[in-house]
Short mmCIF file of C-alpha atoms in Angstrom, two decimals:
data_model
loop_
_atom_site.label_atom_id
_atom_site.label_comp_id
_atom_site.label_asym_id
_atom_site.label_seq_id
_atom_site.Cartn_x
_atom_site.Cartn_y
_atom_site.Cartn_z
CA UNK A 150 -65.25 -33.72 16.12
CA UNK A 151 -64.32 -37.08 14.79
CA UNK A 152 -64.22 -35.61 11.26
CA UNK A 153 -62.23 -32.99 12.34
CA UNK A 154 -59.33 -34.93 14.11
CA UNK A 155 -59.85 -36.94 10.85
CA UNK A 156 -58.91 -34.13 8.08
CA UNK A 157 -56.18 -33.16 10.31
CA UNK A 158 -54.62 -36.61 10.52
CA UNK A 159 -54.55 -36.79 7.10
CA UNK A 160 -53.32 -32.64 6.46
CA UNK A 161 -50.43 -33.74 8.89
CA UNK A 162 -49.65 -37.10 6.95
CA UNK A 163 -49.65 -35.04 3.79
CA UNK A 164 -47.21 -32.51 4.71
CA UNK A 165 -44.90 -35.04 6.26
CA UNK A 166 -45.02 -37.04 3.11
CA UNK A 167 -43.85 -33.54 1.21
CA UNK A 168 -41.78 -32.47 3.59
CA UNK A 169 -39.92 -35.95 3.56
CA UNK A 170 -36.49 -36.92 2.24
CA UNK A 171 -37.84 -39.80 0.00
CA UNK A 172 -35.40 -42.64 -0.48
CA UNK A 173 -35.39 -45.31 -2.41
CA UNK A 174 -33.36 -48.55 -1.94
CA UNK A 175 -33.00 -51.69 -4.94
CA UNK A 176 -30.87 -54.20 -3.81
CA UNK A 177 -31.12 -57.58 -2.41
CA UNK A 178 -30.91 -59.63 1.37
CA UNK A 179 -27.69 -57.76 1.60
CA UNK A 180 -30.09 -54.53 1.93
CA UNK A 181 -32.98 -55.71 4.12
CA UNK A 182 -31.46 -57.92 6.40
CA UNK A 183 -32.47 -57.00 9.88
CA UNK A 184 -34.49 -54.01 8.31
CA UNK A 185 -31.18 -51.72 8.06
CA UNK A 186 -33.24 -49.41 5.30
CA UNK A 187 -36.06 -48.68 8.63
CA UNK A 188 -33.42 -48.53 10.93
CA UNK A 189 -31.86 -45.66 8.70
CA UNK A 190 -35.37 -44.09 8.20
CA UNK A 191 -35.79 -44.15 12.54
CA UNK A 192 -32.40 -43.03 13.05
CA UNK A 193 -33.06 -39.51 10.31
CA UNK A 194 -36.39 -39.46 11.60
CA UNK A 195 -34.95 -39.41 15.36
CA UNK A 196 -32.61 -36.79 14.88
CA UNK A 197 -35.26 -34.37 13.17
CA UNK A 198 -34.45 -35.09 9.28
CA UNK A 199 -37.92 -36.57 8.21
CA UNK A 200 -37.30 -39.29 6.00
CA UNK A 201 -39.44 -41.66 4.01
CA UNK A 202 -37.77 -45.22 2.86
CA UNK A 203 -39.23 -47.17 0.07
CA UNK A 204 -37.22 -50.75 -0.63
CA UNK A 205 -37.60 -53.59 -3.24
CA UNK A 206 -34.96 -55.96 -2.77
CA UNK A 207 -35.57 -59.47 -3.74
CA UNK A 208 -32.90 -62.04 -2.45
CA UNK A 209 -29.98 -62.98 -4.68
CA UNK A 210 -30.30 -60.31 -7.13
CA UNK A 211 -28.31 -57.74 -8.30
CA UNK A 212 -27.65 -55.10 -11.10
CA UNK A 213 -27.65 -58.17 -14.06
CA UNK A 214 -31.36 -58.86 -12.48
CA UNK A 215 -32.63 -55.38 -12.10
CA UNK A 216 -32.10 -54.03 -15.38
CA UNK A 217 -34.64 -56.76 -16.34
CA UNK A 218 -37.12 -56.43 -13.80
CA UNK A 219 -40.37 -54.09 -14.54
CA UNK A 220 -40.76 -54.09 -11.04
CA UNK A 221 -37.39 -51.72 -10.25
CA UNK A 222 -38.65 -49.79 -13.17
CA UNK A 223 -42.55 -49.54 -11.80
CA UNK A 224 -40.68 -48.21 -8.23
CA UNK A 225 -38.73 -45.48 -10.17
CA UNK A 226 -41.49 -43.54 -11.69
CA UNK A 227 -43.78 -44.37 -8.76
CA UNK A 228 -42.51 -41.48 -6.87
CA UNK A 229 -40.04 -37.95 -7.43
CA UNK A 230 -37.27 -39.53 -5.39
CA UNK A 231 -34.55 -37.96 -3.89
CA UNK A 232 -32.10 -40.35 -3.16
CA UNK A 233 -31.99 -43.58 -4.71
CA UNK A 234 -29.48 -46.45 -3.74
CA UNK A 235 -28.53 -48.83 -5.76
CA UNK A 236 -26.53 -52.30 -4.58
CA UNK A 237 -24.59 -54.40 -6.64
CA UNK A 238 -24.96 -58.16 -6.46
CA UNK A 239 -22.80 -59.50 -3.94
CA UNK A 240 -20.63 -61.23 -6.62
CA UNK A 241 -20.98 -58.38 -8.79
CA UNK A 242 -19.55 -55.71 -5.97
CA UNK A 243 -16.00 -57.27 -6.00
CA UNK A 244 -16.04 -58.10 -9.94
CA UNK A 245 -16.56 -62.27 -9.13
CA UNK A 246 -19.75 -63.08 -10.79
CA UNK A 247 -19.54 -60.11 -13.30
CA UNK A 248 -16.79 -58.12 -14.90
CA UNK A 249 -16.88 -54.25 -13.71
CA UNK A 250 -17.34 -53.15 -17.22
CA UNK A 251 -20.72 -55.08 -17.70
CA UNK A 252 -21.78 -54.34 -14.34
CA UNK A 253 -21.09 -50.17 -15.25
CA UNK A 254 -23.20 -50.66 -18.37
CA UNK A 255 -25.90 -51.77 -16.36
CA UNK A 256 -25.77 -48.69 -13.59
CA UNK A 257 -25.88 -46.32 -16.28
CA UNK A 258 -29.05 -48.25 -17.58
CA UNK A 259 -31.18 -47.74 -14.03
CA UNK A 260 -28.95 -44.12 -13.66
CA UNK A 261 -30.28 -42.57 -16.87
CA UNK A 262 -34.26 -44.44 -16.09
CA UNK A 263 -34.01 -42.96 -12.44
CA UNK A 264 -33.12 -39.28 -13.86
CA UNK A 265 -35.88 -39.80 -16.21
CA UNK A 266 -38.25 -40.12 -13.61
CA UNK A 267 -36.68 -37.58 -11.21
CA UNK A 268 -34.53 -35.79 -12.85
CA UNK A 269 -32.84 -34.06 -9.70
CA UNK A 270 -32.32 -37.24 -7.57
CA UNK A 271 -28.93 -38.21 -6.18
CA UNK A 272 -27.98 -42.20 -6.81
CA UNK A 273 -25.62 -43.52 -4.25
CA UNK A 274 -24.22 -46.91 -4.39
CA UNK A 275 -24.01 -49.03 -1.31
CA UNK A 276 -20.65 -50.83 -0.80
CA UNK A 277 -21.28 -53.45 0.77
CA UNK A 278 -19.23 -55.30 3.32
CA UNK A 279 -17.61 -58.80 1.85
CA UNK A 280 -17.73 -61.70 4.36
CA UNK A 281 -15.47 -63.14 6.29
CA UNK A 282 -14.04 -67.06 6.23
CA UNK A 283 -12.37 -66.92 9.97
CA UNK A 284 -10.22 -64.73 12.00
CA UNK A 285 -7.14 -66.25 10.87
CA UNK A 286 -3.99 -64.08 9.64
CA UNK A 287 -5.08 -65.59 6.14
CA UNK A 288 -8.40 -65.26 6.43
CA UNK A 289 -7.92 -61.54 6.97
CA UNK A 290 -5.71 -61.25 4.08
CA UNK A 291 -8.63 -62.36 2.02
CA UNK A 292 -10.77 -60.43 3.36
CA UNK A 293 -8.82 -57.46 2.55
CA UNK A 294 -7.79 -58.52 -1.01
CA UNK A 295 -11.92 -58.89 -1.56
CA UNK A 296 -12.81 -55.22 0.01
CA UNK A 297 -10.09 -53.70 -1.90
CA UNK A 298 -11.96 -55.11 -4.85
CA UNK A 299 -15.22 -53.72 -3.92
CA UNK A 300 -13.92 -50.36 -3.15
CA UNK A 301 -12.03 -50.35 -6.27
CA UNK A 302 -15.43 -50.85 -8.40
CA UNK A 303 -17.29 -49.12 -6.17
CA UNK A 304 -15.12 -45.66 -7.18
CA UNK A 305 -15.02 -46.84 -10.93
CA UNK A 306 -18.59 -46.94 -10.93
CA UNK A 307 -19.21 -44.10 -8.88
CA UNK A 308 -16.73 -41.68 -10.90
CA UNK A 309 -17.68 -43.05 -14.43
CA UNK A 310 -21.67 -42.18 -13.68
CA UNK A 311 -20.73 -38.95 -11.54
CA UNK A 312 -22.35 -40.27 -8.28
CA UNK A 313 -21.15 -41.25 -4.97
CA UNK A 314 -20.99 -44.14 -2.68
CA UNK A 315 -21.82 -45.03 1.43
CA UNK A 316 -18.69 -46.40 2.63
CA UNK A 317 -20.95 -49.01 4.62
CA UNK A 318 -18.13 -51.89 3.74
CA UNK A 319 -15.49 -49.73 4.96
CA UNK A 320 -16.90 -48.84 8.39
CA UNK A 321 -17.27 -52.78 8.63
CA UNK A 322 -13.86 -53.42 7.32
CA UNK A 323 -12.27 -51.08 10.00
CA UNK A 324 -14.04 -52.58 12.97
CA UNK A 325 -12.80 -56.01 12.08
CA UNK A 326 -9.12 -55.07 10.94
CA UNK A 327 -9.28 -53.60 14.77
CA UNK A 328 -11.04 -56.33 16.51
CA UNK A 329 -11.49 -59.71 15.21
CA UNK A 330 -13.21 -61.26 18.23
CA UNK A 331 -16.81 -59.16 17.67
CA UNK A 332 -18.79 -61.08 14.78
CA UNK A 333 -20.20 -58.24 12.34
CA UNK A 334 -21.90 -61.56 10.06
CA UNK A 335 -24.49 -63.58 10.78
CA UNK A 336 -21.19 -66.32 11.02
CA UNK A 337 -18.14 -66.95 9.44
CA UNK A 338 -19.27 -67.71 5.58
CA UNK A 339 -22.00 -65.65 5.92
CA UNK A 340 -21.90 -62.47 3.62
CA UNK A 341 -24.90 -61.21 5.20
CA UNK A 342 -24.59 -58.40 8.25
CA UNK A 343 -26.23 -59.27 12.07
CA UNK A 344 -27.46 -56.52 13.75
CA UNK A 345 -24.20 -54.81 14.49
CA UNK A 346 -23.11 -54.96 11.14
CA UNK A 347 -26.55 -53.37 9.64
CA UNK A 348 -26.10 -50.87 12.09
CA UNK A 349 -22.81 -49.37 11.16
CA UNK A 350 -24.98 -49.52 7.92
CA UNK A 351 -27.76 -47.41 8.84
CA UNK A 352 -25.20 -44.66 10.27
CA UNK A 353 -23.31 -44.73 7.45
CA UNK A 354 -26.42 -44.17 5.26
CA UNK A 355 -27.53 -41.24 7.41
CA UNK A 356 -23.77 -39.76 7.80
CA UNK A 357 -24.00 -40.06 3.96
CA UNK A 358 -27.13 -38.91 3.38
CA UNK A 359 -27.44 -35.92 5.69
CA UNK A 360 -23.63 -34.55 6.05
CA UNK A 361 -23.71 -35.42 9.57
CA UNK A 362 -23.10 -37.38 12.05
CA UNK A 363 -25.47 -39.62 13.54
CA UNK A 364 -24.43 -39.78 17.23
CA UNK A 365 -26.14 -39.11 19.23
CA UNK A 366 -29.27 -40.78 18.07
CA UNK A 367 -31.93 -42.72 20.20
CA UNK A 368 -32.37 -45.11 17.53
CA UNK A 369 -29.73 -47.97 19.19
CA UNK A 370 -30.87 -50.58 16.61
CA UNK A 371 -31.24 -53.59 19.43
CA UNK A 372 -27.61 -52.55 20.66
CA UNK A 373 -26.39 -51.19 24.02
CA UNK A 374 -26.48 -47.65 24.59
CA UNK A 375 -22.28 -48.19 24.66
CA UNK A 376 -21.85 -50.17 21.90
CA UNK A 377 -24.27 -48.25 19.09
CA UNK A 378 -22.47 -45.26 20.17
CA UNK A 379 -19.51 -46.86 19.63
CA UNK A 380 -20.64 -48.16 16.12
CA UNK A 381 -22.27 -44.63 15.44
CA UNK A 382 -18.50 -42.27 15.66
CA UNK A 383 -16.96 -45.50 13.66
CA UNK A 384 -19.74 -44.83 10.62
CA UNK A 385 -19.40 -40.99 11.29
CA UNK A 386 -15.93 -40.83 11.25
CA UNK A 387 -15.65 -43.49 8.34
CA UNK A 388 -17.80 -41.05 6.25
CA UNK A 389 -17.64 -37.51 7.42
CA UNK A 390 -13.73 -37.46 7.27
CA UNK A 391 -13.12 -38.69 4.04
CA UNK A 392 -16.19 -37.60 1.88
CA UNK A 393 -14.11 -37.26 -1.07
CA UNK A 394 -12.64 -40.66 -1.35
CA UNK A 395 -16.08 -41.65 -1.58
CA UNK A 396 -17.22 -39.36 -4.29
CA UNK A 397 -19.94 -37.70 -1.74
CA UNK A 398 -20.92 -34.21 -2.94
CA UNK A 399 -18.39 -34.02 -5.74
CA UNK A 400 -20.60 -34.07 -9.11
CA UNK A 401 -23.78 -32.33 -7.12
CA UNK A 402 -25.66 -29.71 -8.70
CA UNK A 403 -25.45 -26.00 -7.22
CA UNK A 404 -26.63 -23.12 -8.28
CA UNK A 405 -24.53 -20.22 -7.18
CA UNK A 406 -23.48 -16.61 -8.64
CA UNK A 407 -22.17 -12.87 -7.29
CA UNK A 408 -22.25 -9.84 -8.69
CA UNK A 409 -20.13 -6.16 -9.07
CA UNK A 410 -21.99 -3.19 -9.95
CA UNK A 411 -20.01 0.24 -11.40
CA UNK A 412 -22.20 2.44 -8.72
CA UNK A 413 -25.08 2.84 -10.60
CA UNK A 414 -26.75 0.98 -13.31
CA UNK A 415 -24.31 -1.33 -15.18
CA UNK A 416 -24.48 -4.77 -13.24
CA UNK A 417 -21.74 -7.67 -14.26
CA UNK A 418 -23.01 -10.93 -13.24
CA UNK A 419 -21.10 -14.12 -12.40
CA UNK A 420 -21.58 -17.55 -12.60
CA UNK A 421 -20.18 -19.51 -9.17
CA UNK A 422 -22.71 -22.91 -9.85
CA UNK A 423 -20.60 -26.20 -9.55
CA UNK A 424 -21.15 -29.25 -12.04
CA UNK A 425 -24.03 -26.74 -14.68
CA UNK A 426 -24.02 -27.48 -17.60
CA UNK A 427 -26.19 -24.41 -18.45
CA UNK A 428 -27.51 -21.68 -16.66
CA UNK A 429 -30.19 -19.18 -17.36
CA UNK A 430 -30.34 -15.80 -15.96
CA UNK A 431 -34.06 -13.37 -15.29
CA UNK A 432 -32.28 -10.27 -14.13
CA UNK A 433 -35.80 -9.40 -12.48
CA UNK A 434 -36.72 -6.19 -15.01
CA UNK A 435 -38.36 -8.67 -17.40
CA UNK A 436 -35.16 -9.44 -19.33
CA UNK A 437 -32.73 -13.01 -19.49
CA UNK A 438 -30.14 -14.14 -20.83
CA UNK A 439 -28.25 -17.71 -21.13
CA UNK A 440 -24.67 -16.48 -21.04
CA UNK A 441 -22.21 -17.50 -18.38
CA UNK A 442 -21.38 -14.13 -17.12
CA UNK A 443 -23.54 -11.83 -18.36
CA UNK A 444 -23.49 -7.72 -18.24
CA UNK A 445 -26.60 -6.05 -17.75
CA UNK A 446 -27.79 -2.54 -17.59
CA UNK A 447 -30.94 -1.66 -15.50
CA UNK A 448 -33.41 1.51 -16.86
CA UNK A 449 -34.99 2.10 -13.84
CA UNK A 450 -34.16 3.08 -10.00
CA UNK A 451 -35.19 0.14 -7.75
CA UNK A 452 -34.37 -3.26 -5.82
CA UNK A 453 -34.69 -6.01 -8.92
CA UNK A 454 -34.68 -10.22 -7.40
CA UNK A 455 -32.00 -11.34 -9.47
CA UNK A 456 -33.00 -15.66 -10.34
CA UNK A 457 -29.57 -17.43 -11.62
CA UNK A 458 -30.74 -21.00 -12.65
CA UNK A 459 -28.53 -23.86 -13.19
CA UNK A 460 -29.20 -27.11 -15.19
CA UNK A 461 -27.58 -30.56 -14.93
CA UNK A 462 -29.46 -33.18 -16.74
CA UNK A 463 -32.55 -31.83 -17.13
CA UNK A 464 -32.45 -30.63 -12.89
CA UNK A 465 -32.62 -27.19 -12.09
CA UNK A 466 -31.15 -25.44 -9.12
CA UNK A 467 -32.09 -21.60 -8.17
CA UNK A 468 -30.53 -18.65 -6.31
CA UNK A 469 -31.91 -15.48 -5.86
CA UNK A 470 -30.17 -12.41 -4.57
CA UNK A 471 -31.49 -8.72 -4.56
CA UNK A 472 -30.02 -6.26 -6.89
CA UNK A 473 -30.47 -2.38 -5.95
CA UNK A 474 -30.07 0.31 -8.72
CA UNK A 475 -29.98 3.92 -6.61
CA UNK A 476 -29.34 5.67 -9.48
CA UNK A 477 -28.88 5.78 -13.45
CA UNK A 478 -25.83 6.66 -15.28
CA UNK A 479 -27.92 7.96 -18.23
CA UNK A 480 -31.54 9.67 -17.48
CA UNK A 481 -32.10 11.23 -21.08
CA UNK A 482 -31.04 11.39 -24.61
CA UNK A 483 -29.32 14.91 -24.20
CA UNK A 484 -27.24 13.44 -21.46
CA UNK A 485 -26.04 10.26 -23.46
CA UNK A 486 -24.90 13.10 -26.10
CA UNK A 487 -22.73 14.71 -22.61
CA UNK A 488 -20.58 12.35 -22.80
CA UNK A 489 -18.48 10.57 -25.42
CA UNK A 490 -15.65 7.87 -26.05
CA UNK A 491 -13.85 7.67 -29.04
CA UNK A 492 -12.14 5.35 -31.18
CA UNK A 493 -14.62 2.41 -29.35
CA UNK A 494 -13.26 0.11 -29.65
CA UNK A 495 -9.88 1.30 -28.86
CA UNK A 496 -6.17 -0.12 -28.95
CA UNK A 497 -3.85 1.83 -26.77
CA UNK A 498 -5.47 5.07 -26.33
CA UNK A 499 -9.15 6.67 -26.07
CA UNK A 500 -10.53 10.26 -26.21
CA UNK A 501 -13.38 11.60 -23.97
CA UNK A 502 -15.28 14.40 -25.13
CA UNK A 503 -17.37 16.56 -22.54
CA UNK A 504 -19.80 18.35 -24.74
CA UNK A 505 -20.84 21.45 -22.05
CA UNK A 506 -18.43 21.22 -19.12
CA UNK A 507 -19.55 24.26 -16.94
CA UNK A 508 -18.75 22.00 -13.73
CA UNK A 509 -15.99 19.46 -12.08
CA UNK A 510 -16.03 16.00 -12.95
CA UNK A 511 -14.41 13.07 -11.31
CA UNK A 512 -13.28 10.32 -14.12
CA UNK A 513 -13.46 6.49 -12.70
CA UNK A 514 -12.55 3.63 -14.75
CA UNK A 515 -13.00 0.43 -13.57
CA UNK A 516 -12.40 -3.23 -15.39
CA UNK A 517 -14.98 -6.17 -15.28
CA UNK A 518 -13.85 -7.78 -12.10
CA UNK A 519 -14.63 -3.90 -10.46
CA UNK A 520 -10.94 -2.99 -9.94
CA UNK A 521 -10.41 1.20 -10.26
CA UNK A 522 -7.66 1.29 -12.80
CA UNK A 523 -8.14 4.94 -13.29
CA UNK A 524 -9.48 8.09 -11.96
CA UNK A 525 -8.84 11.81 -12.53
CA UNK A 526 -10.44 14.96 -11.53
CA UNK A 527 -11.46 17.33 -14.83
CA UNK A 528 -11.84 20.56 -13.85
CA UNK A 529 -13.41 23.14 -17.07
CA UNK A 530 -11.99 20.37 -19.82
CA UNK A 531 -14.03 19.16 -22.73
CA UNK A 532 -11.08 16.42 -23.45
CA UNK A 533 -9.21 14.18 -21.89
CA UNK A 534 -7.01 11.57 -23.08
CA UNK A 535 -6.64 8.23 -21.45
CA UNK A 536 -3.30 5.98 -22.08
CA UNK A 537 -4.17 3.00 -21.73
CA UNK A 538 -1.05 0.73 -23.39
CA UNK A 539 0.12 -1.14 -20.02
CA UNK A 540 -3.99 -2.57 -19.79
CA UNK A 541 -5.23 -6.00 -20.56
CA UNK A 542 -7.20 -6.21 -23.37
CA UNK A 543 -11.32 -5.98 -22.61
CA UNK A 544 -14.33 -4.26 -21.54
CA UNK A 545 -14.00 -1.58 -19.30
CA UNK A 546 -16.68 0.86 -17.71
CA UNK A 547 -15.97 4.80 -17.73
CA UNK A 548 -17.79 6.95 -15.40
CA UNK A 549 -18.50 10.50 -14.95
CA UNK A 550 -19.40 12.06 -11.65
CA UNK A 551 -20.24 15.43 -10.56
CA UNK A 552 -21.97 16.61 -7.77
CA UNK A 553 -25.32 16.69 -9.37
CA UNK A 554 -25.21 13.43 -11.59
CA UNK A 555 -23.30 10.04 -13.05
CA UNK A 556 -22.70 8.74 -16.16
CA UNK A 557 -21.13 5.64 -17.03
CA UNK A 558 -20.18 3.99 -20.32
CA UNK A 559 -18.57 1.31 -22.01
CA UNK A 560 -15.05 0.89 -23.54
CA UNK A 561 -13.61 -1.82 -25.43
CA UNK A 562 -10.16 -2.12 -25.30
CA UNK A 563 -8.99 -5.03 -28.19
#
């Protein structure tokens, strides 16, 4: 029995670790202090988004010490992460210690070693919340001038590496603006956050991380019921409401496409992914392609998984949708001989030429995006010319129907 309980202890810890959000945080005290990385973890955990935080953050460092230390390195191909945060110094944030342009260089050196490792993970930067001096009208002046620094790098960096950031520091900077009588520091001077201050952290990181909002958590981070949920709507509203001032979402990777068929067997495919810079297409009959919008003709009657892949950076990104083929335009060589276009390529005009018409036919002509921008009845005609001088210039898709059959073909109008 003991073995038993045993092998499913450890089956439950190993789908937990797969099923996980794995994130990764390299910073300094700034980031641990009052274990605001756990407190994020219990707070996703709490409201049912199983999470998994990993942090190396030794004290006084920042992005002019990590690109130097095998340690961040050893943590980045230690694990397939999925988010990994990354904190500027607490000099660097605001530009004091270290101009923004060296600081960049050095984020795209840990961005392009992260992506090596795990190619699809998402790098946020944590802004951090400045200190404060006093309460004074001058002291908050300063503090001001200083945030508006860090923000100001914080979207530099975040725009010239195509991440985002967690608005932590402006959560914190709201709070105080609004109320300078409730310390978020461990003291005036102090740059680190007390409890309060790590937990507006926390929410922001799970507001961030998640797309929503963590109130209603029973994760209350040492605080009164009243006050986390206080602190929990300021992160929330701080992040949710203004996602793209902080870059969140804007250069993700998503795979995305539709389709319009003629009726039958001609399928035009097209691309809807955001931020690709490839895609790859298996249009489920054994045959791909790597165009953008591709047009595809299936041979056979039946219900094909259509895969549309997209690629940023070595990631890849799927979508499937089901394509269903009822019925062929063309089931034999004597029928594709039924049924001709001519000149194809055409200019103004085209000719179609019904080699044995013994029946009524219904004409359809329809451009790429699907739109009908022709259709006549034929009724014992073997030709029929089509004016086509007020059309755009492209592929269009003729097709024949009778009561018995359908044929469609292609026309190129240049």
């Amino acid at each position: 029995m003991k073995n038993i309980l045993f092998l499913f202890m450890l089956l439950g810890s190993y789908l937990y670790a797969q099923d996980s959000t794995k994130v990764l945080f390299i910073g300094n005290s700034i980031t641990y202090f009052n274990d605001m990385p756990q407190t994020f973890e219990a707070i996703a955990n709490s409201k049912n988004d199983l999470t998994s935080v990993t942090v190396y953050a030794p004290g006084g460092t920042g992005f002019l010490n990590h690109v130097n230390d095998a340690n961040v390195y050893s943590h980045f191909r230690s694990e397939e992460w999925d988010y990994v945060v990354l904190q500027p110094g607490s000099n660097e944030s605001p530009g004091y210690s270290e101009p923004i342009a060296s600081t960049l260089t050095r984020a795209r050196q840990l961005n392009d070693s992260i992506h090596h490792y795990s190619p699809c993970a998402k790098v946020l930067y944590y802004e951090i919340s400045y200190g404060v001096w006093g309460s004074t009208a001058a002291n908050l002046v300063q503090y001001n001038e200083t945030m508006d620094l860090i923000k100001s790098n914080l979207i530099h960096l975040a725009d010239s590496t195509q991440n985002g950031f967690v608005p932590a520091g402006e959560g914190l900077r709201t709070a105080w603006n609004a109320d300078q009588t409730v310390m978020l520091w461990g003291s005036p001077g102090d740059i680190h956050p007390n409890q309060r201050g790590s937990y507006v952290t926390a929410c922001s990181f799970y507001a961030s991380i998640f797309n929503a909002p963590s109130y209603g958590t029973t994760v209350l981070g040492g605080l009164s019921l009243q006050e986390a949920n206080e602190y929990q709507t300021l992160a929330d509203t701080t992040v949710l409401n203004h996602k793209p001032e902080w870059r969140l979402g804007e250069f993700d990777l998503v795979s995305d496409f539709s389709y319009m068929s003629n009726g039958v067997d001609i399928v035009n495919f097209f691309d809807n992914s955001l931020n690709a810079d490839s895609v790859h297409w298996d249009f489920g009959d054994g045959t791909t392609s790597n165009l953008l919008n591709p047009i595809h003709t299936y041979n056979t009657v039946d219900n094909f998984d259509v895969i549309h892949t997209a690629y940023q950076n070595g990631c890849a990104k799927d979508t499937v949708l089901t394509v269903e083929i009822q019925m062929l335009s063309i089931t034999n060589s004597e029928e594709k001989e039924s049924f001709k276009i001519y000149p194809n390529p055409a200019q103004d005009q085209f000719e179609l030429k019904i080699e044995k018409n013994n029946e009524s036919f219904y004409v359809t002509i329809v451009n790429v995006a699907g739109k009908a921008v022709f259709s006549e009845s034929i009724i014992d005609q073997t030709n029929l010319k089509v004016d086509f001088s007020n059309q755009s210039k492209g592929l269009y898709f003729v097709t024949l129907t009778s009561d018995k059959t359908s044929w469609t073909k292609k026309v190129i109008l240049k």
